[in-house]
Amino acid sequence: MSIAEKPALSLLIAAPRGFCAGVDRAIRIVELALEKHGAPVYVRHEIVHNRYVVAELREKGAIFVEDLAEVPAGAPVVFSAHGVPKSVPADAESRGLAYLDATCPLVSKVHRQAERLVEAGRHIVFIGHCGHPEVIGTFGQVPQGAMTLVETAADVAKLAPADPDNLAFLTQTTLSVDDTAEIVAALKARFPSIQGPRGEDICYATSNRQAAVKAIAAECDAMLVIGAPNSSNSQRLVEVAQRRGVRAKLIQRAAELERGWLDGVRTLGITAGASAPEKLVRELIDRLAEHFSITEKEVETAREDIAFKLPRSLEVA
């Protein structure tokens, strides 16, 4: 097919998209640990929820495990960006493992807030997704029974706290901004004295990527989100687009896209979750260019210049 015969396809590419500062830091921690210790370096859970990133690090010598029991005594191990319960570093220390904590600093901030609230005698209502590693890690910062999980506004009506006037709420960092606002409103309506976090718990990257999708949705016939099925922030981007009336699909790589899905699409939105590298965005655009005469337009809604410090033991001079 000649270029002239290819159907036209306009691409609206959301910005910001892709890697956030916490993901950049976590990946760099594994890379620097490999440089410092040599292979293998063990990583508890996927360092970030992206199969491509995990495969690249595995090729460099990282070994991914779900349980510290799989790590040989004395071996270096990295904890994922999602955070871990306090019992995990305690277990690592008891087994003599040299560990590095790649928990995103914004998740760590929620951990410290949870500790302070419990020390102050408040029961925490935690807004999040059951079973997500970040939720498991946050619950593991405080004594059992000190937090209650809610996933929807409907869950708020079922709450039966022992002391309704002594509550606080915190949230997972990768939630839907709109859904969370609805749940927070329900909490405040039912428990007027509930104490919220000093600042927004949903991280800047999650909020910015959702806002960028909202900014282009009205002009799109369909939208593709590059990210993993187990990536909370990527799944939320799909939902944001769908709620704006846009047909949206989550894909991990360009090869997953079926040509027929684009039938009738003249303007396609593209974004990527916070753990998806930019090279996967370019891979998708190159794949589309094989079948369409494409024009690209990046729509930027925010600038991100945040960077997080590395652990002192890995800081590069």
Short mmCIF file of C-alpha atoms in Angstrom, two decimals:
data_model
loop_
_atom_site.label_atom_id
_atom_site.label_comp_id
_atom_site.label_asym_id
_atom_site.label_seq_id
_atom_site.Cartn_x
_atom_site.Cartn_y
_atom_site.Cartn_z
CA MET A 1 0.00 0.00 0.00
CA SER A 2 1.43 3.37 -0.97
CA ILE A 3 1.45 6.32 1.40
CA ALA A 4 -1.27 7.93 -0.69
CA GLU A 5 -3.55 4.92 -0.20
CA LYS A 6 -3.23 4.80 3.57
CA PRO A 7 -6.25 6.15 5.45
CA ALA A 8 -5.63 9.29 7.48
CA LEU A 9 -5.37 9.03 11.26
CA SER A 10 -4.83 11.97 13.59
CA LEU A 11 -3.06 11.18 16.85
CA LEU A 12 -3.61 13.29 19.96
CA ILE A 13 -0.86 12.35 22.39
CA ALA A 14 -1.49 13.23 26.02
CA ALA A 15 1.20 14.92 28.09
CA PRO A 16 2.16 14.20 30.76
CA ARG A 17 2.18 10.43 30.18
CA GLY A 18 4.39 7.50 31.03
CA PHE A 19 7.08 7.32 33.67
CA CYS A 20 6.72 9.35 36.85
CA ALA A 21 9.49 10.30 39.27
CA GLY A 22 8.73 7.39 41.61
CA VAL A 23 8.99 4.85 38.79
CA ASP A 24 12.19 6.43 37.46
CA ARG A 25 13.70 6.22 40.95
CA ALA A 26 12.67 2.61 41.51
CA ILE A 27 14.11 1.39 38.21
CA ARG A 28 17.32 3.34 38.81
CA ILE A 29 17.68 1.75 42.26
CA VAL A 30 17.64 -1.73 40.70
CA GLU A 31 20.10 -0.69 37.98
CA LEU A 32 22.51 0.88 40.47
CA ALA A 33 22.21 -2.11 42.81
CA LEU A 34 23.24 -4.35 39.91
CA GLU A 35 26.22 -2.07 39.18
CA LYS A 36 27.24 -2.06 42.84
CA HIS A 37 26.67 -5.71 43.77
CA GLY A 38 26.72 -7.45 40.41
CA ALA A 39 24.09 -9.94 39.30
CA PRO A 40 21.93 -11.30 40.66
CA VAL A 41 19.99 -8.69 42.60
CA TYR A 42 16.65 -9.90 43.90
CA VAL A 43 13.49 -7.77 43.68
CA ARG A 44 10.47 -8.50 45.84
CA HIS A 45 7.40 -8.21 43.57
CA GLU A 46 7.53 -6.45 40.18
CA ILE A 47 9.56 -3.28 40.77
CA VAL A 48 6.81 -1.44 38.86
CA HIS A 49 3.77 -2.91 37.15
CA ASN A 50 5.09 -3.18 33.60
CA ARG A 51 6.11 -6.43 31.92
CA TYR A 52 8.52 -4.69 29.50
CA VAL A 53 10.40 -2.94 32.32
CA VAL A 54 10.58 -6.17 34.34
CA ALA A 55 11.92 -8.09 31.32
CA GLU A 56 14.62 -5.48 30.67
CA LEU A 57 15.78 -5.60 34.29
CA ARG A 58 15.67 -9.41 34.27
CA GLU A 59 18.03 -9.38 31.28
CA LYS A 60 20.43 -7.22 33.30
CA GLY A 61 20.45 -9.72 36.16
CA ALA A 62 17.46 -8.93 38.37
CA ILE A 63 15.54 -11.87 39.79
CA PHE A 64 11.91 -11.16 40.74
CA VAL A 65 10.36 -13.03 43.66
CA GLU A 66 7.12 -12.76 45.60
CA ASP A 67 8.48 -14.01 48.93
CA LEU A 68 11.72 -13.22 50.76
CA ALA A 69 12.05 -16.95 51.46
CA GLU A 70 13.14 -17.24 47.81
CA VAL A 71 16.13 -14.92 48.41
CA PRO A 72 19.41 -16.61 49.43
CA ALA A 73 20.88 -15.51 52.76
CA GLY A 74 23.08 -12.44 52.43
CA ALA A 75 21.87 -11.56 48.92
CA PRO A 76 20.84 -8.00 47.99
CA VAL A 77 17.10 -7.44 47.62
CA VAL A 78 15.06 -4.43 46.49
CA PHE A 79 11.50 -3.71 47.66
CA SER A 80 9.13 -2.52 44.93
CA ALA A 81 7.86 1.03 44.38
CA HIS A 82 4.44 0.09 45.79
CA GLY A 83 5.71 -0.21 49.37
CA VAL A 84 5.78 -3.17 51.77
CA PRO A 85 4.43 -3.93 55.26
CA LYS A 86 6.84 -3.30 58.14
CA SER A 87 7.15 -7.05 58.59
CA VAL A 88 9.05 -7.35 55.29
CA PRO A 89 12.17 -5.27 56.16
CA ALA A 90 12.08 -6.85 59.63
CA ASP A 91 12.16 -10.29 58.00
CA ALA A 92 15.00 -9.18 55.69
CA GLU A 93 17.06 -7.98 58.65
CA SER A 94 16.48 -11.20 60.57
CA ARG A 95 17.79 -13.17 57.58
CA GLY A 96 20.80 -10.94 57.04
CA LEU A 97 19.64 -9.66 53.65
CA ALA A 98 21.07 -6.39 52.34
CA TYR A 99 17.88 -4.60 51.30
CA LEU A 100 17.11 -1.40 49.43
CA ASP A 101 13.69 0.20 49.68
CA ALA A 102 12.42 1.55 46.34
CA THR A 103 9.05 2.58 47.78
CA CYS A 104 7.85 5.76 46.05
CA PRO A 105 8.39 8.68 48.46
CA LEU A 106 4.76 9.71 47.97
CA VAL A 107 3.64 6.26 49.15
CA SER A 108 6.06 6.52 52.07
CA LYS A 109 4.40 9.82 52.96
CA VAL A 110 1.05 8.03 53.28
CA HIS A 111 2.73 5.40 55.48
CA ARG A 112 4.00 8.07 57.87
CA GLN A 113 0.60 9.76 57.95
CA ALA A 114 -1.02 6.44 58.89
CA GLU A 115 1.45 5.96 61.74
CA ARG A 116 0.85 9.46 63.11
CA LEU A 117 -2.93 9.15 62.95
CA VAL A 118 -2.92 5.83 64.80
CA GLU A 119 -0.52 7.24 67.40
CA ALA A 120 -3.03 10.07 67.86
CA GLY A 121 -5.74 7.51 68.58
CA ARG A 122 -7.72 7.84 65.36
CA HIS A 123 -9.18 4.95 63.35
CA ILE A 124 -8.32 5.25 59.65
CA VAL A 125 -10.71 4.74 56.78
CA PHE A 126 -8.47 3.88 53.83
CA ILE A 127 -9.75 4.42 50.30
CA GLY A 128 -8.17 1.94 47.93
CA HIS A 129 -8.41 -1.30 45.96
CA CYS A 130 -8.44 -4.54 47.93
CA GLY A 131 -5.37 -6.68 47.27
CA HIS A 132 -3.30 -3.98 45.58
CA PRO A 133 0.34 -4.09 46.82
CA GLU A 134 0.19 -0.44 47.89
CA VAL A 135 -2.87 -1.12 50.06
CA ILE A 136 -1.24 -4.20 51.60
CA GLY A 137 1.91 -2.18 52.32
CA THR A 138 0.02 0.70 53.93
CA PHE A 139 -2.10 -1.59 56.12
CA GLY A 140 1.14 -3.21 57.21
CA GLN A 141 2.40 0.05 58.74
CA VAL A 142 -0.11 0.03 61.60
CA PRO A 143 -1.52 -2.53 64.06
CA GLN A 144 -4.17 -4.91 62.77
CA GLY A 145 -7.64 -3.41 63.09
CA ALA A 146 -6.41 0.19 63.04
CA MET A 147 -7.63 0.71 59.43
CA THR A 148 -10.77 -0.12 57.48
CA LEU A 149 -10.78 -0.35 53.68
CA VAL A 150 -13.48 1.24 51.52
CA GLU A 151 -13.51 0.91 47.73
CA THR A 152 -16.71 2.76 46.78
CA ALA A 153 -19.07 5.42 48.07
CA ALA A 154 -21.56 2.61 48.76
CA ASP A 155 -19.06 1.08 51.20
CA VAL A 156 -19.22 4.24 53.32
CA ALA A 157 -22.84 3.52 54.24
CA LYS A 158 -21.80 0.13 55.65
CA LEU A 159 -19.18 1.53 58.02
CA ALA A 160 -19.86 0.97 61.72
CA PRO A 161 -16.92 2.58 63.56
CA ALA A 162 -16.65 2.21 67.32
CA ASP A 163 -15.98 5.94 67.66
CA PRO A 164 -17.53 7.88 64.74
CA ASP A 165 -16.13 11.17 66.04
CA ASN A 166 -12.52 9.97 66.00
CA LEU A 167 -11.92 9.00 62.39
CA ALA A 168 -9.43 9.96 59.69
CA PHE A 169 -9.11 8.98 56.04
CA LEU A 170 -6.20 8.33 53.70
CA THR A 171 -6.09 7.10 50.11
CA GLN A 172 -4.10 4.94 47.76
CA THR A 173 -1.97 7.17 45.52
CA THR A 174 -3.16 5.77 42.16
CA LEU A 175 -6.93 6.15 42.34
CA SER A 176 -9.46 7.86 40.11
CA VAL A 177 -9.55 11.51 41.14
CA ASP A 178 -13.31 11.71 40.48
CA ASP A 179 -14.20 8.45 42.25
CA THR A 180 -12.11 9.40 45.26
CA ALA A 181 -13.77 12.82 45.49
CA GLU A 182 -17.16 11.08 45.55
CA ILE A 183 -16.06 8.72 48.34
CA VAL A 184 -14.50 11.55 50.37
CA ALA A 185 -17.73 13.56 50.02
CA ALA A 186 -19.71 10.57 51.31
CA LEU A 187 -17.32 10.19 54.27
CA LYS A 188 -17.57 13.86 55.19
CA ALA A 189 -21.36 13.82 54.88
CA ARG A 190 -21.69 10.82 57.19
CA PHE A 191 -18.82 11.69 59.56
CA PRO A 192 -18.48 15.52 59.63
CA SER A 193 -15.57 15.41 62.08
CA ILE A 194 -13.46 13.00 60.00
CA GLN A 195 -9.90 14.25 59.52
CA GLY A 196 -8.37 14.25 56.04
CA PRO A 197 -4.73 14.29 54.99
CA ARG A 198 -2.86 17.61 55.02
CA GLY A 199 -2.33 17.38 51.29
CA GLU A 200 -3.73 15.28 48.46
CA ASP A 201 -2.78 11.59 48.79
CA ILE A 202 -3.45 10.82 45.12
CA CYS A 203 -0.05 11.49 43.60
CA TYR A 204 0.69 14.33 41.19
CA ALA A 205 1.45 11.89 38.36
CA THR A 206 -1.88 10.09 38.67
CA SER A 207 -3.80 13.39 38.79
CA ASN A 208 -1.84 14.90 35.89
CA ARG A 209 -2.29 11.89 33.62
CA GLN A 210 -6.02 11.77 34.27
CA ALA A 211 -6.33 15.51 33.59
CA ALA A 212 -4.43 15.10 30.32
CA VAL A 213 -6.85 12.38 29.18
CA LYS A 214 -9.82 14.60 30.04
CA ALA A 215 -8.26 17.43 28.00
CA ILE A 216 -8.17 15.42 24.75
CA ALA A 217 -11.17 13.10 25.21
CA ALA A 218 -13.73 15.40 23.57
CA GLU A 219 -11.71 15.44 20.34
CA CYS A 220 -11.07 11.68 20.17
CA ASP A 221 -13.06 8.91 18.52
CA ALA A 222 -11.13 6.35 20.57
CA MET A 223 -8.21 6.17 22.99
CA LEU A 224 -5.41 3.72 23.66
CA VAL A 225 -3.74 3.52 27.05
CA ILE A 226 -0.39 1.75 27.23
CA GLY A 227 0.00 -0.03 30.53
CA ALA A 228 -0.28 -3.30 32.40
CA PRO A 229 -3.56 -4.92 33.53
CA ASN A 230 -2.28 -4.90 37.13
CA SER A 231 -1.34 -1.20 36.95
CA SER A 232 -3.93 0.73 38.93
CA ASN A 233 -3.10 4.14 37.46
CA SER A 234 -3.25 2.74 33.89
CA GLN A 235 -6.66 1.16 34.47
CA ARG A 236 -7.93 4.47 35.85
CA LEU A 237 -6.89 6.24 32.62
CA VAL A 238 -9.10 3.86 30.63
CA GLU A 239 -12.01 4.60 32.97
CA VAL A 240 -11.48 8.36 32.71
CA ALA A 241 -11.69 8.18 28.91
CA GLN A 242 -14.75 5.91 28.97
CA ARG A 243 -16.58 8.24 31.33
CA ARG A 244 -16.02 11.00 28.81
CA GLY A 245 -17.86 8.86 26.27
CA VAL A 246 -14.72 7.69 24.47
CA ARG A 247 -14.12 4.08 23.44
CA ALA A 248 -10.90 3.18 25.24
CA LYS A 249 -8.64 0.17 25.48
CA LEU A 250 -5.66 -0.83 27.61
CA ILE A 251 -2.78 -2.50 25.77
CA GLN A 252 0.66 -3.53 26.96
CA ARG A 253 2.42 -3.46 23.57
CA ALA A 254 1.59 -2.34 20.04
CA ALA A 255 1.39 -5.96 18.87
CA GLU A 256 -1.76 -6.47 20.97
CA LEU A 257 -3.75 -3.94 18.93
CA GLU A 258 -6.09 -5.45 16.35
CA ARG A 259 -6.46 -3.34 13.23
CA GLY A 260 -10.24 -3.81 13.23
CA TRP A 261 -10.52 -2.02 16.57
CA LEU A 262 -9.63 1.20 14.76
CA ASP A 263 -12.36 0.91 12.11
CA GLY A 264 -14.07 4.29 11.78
CA VAL A 265 -11.53 6.06 13.97
CA ARG A 266 -10.22 9.31 12.55
CA THR A 267 -8.77 10.82 15.71
CA LEU A 268 -7.04 8.53 18.20
CA GLY A 269 -5.92 9.56 21.66
CA ILE A 270 -2.78 7.96 23.09
CA THR A 271 -1.47 7.98 26.64
CA ALA A 272 0.59 5.74 28.91
CA GLY A 273 0.40 4.81 32.57
CA ALA A 274 3.06 5.95 35.02
CA SER A 275 5.00 2.69 34.77
CA ALA A 276 5.06 2.49 30.95
CA PRO A 277 8.24 3.68 29.19
CA GLU A 278 8.09 6.20 26.34
CA LYS A 279 9.63 3.69 23.92
CA LEU A 280 6.34 1.76 24.05
CA VAL A 281 4.48 4.89 22.97
CA ARG A 282 6.84 5.31 20.03
CA GLU A 283 6.51 1.61 19.20
CA LEU A 284 2.73 2.04 18.98
CA ILE A 285 2.99 5.15 16.80
CA ASP A 286 5.42 3.37 14.44
CA ARG A 287 3.01 0.43 14.21
CA LEU A 288 0.11 2.75 13.38
CA ALA A 289 2.23 4.45 10.72
CA GLU A 290 2.50 1.13 8.89
CA HIS A 291 -1.24 1.18 8.23
CA PHE A 292 -2.23 4.85 8.36
CA SER A 293 -1.07 8.21 7.16
CA ILE A 294 -0.65 9.72 10.60
CA THR A 295 -0.35 13.23 11.96
CA GLU A 296 0.83 13.69 15.52
CA LYS A 297 -0.13 16.41 17.99
CA GLU A 298 1.00 16.42 21.60
CA VAL A 299 -1.40 18.13 24.02
CA GLU A 300 0.42 19.20 27.17
CA THR A 301 -1.64 20.09 30.24
CA ALA A 302 1.12 20.19 32.88
CA ARG A 303 4.90 20.22 33.23
CA GLU A 304 6.53 17.71 35.55
CA ASP A 305 10.01 18.44 36.87
CA ILE A 306 9.92 16.40 40.08
CA ALA A 307 12.85 14.12 40.92
CA PHE A 308 13.31 12.00 44.04
CA LYS A 309 16.60 11.34 45.80
CA LEU A 310 18.16 7.91 45.64
CA PRO A 311 19.04 5.96 48.80
CA ARG A 312 22.26 7.37 50.21
CA SER A 313 24.13 4.10 49.66
CA LEU A 314 23.47 4.35 45.91
CA GLU A 315 23.92 8.07 45.33
CA VAL A 316 26.17 8.73 42.35
CA ALA A 317 28.91 11.29 43.00
#
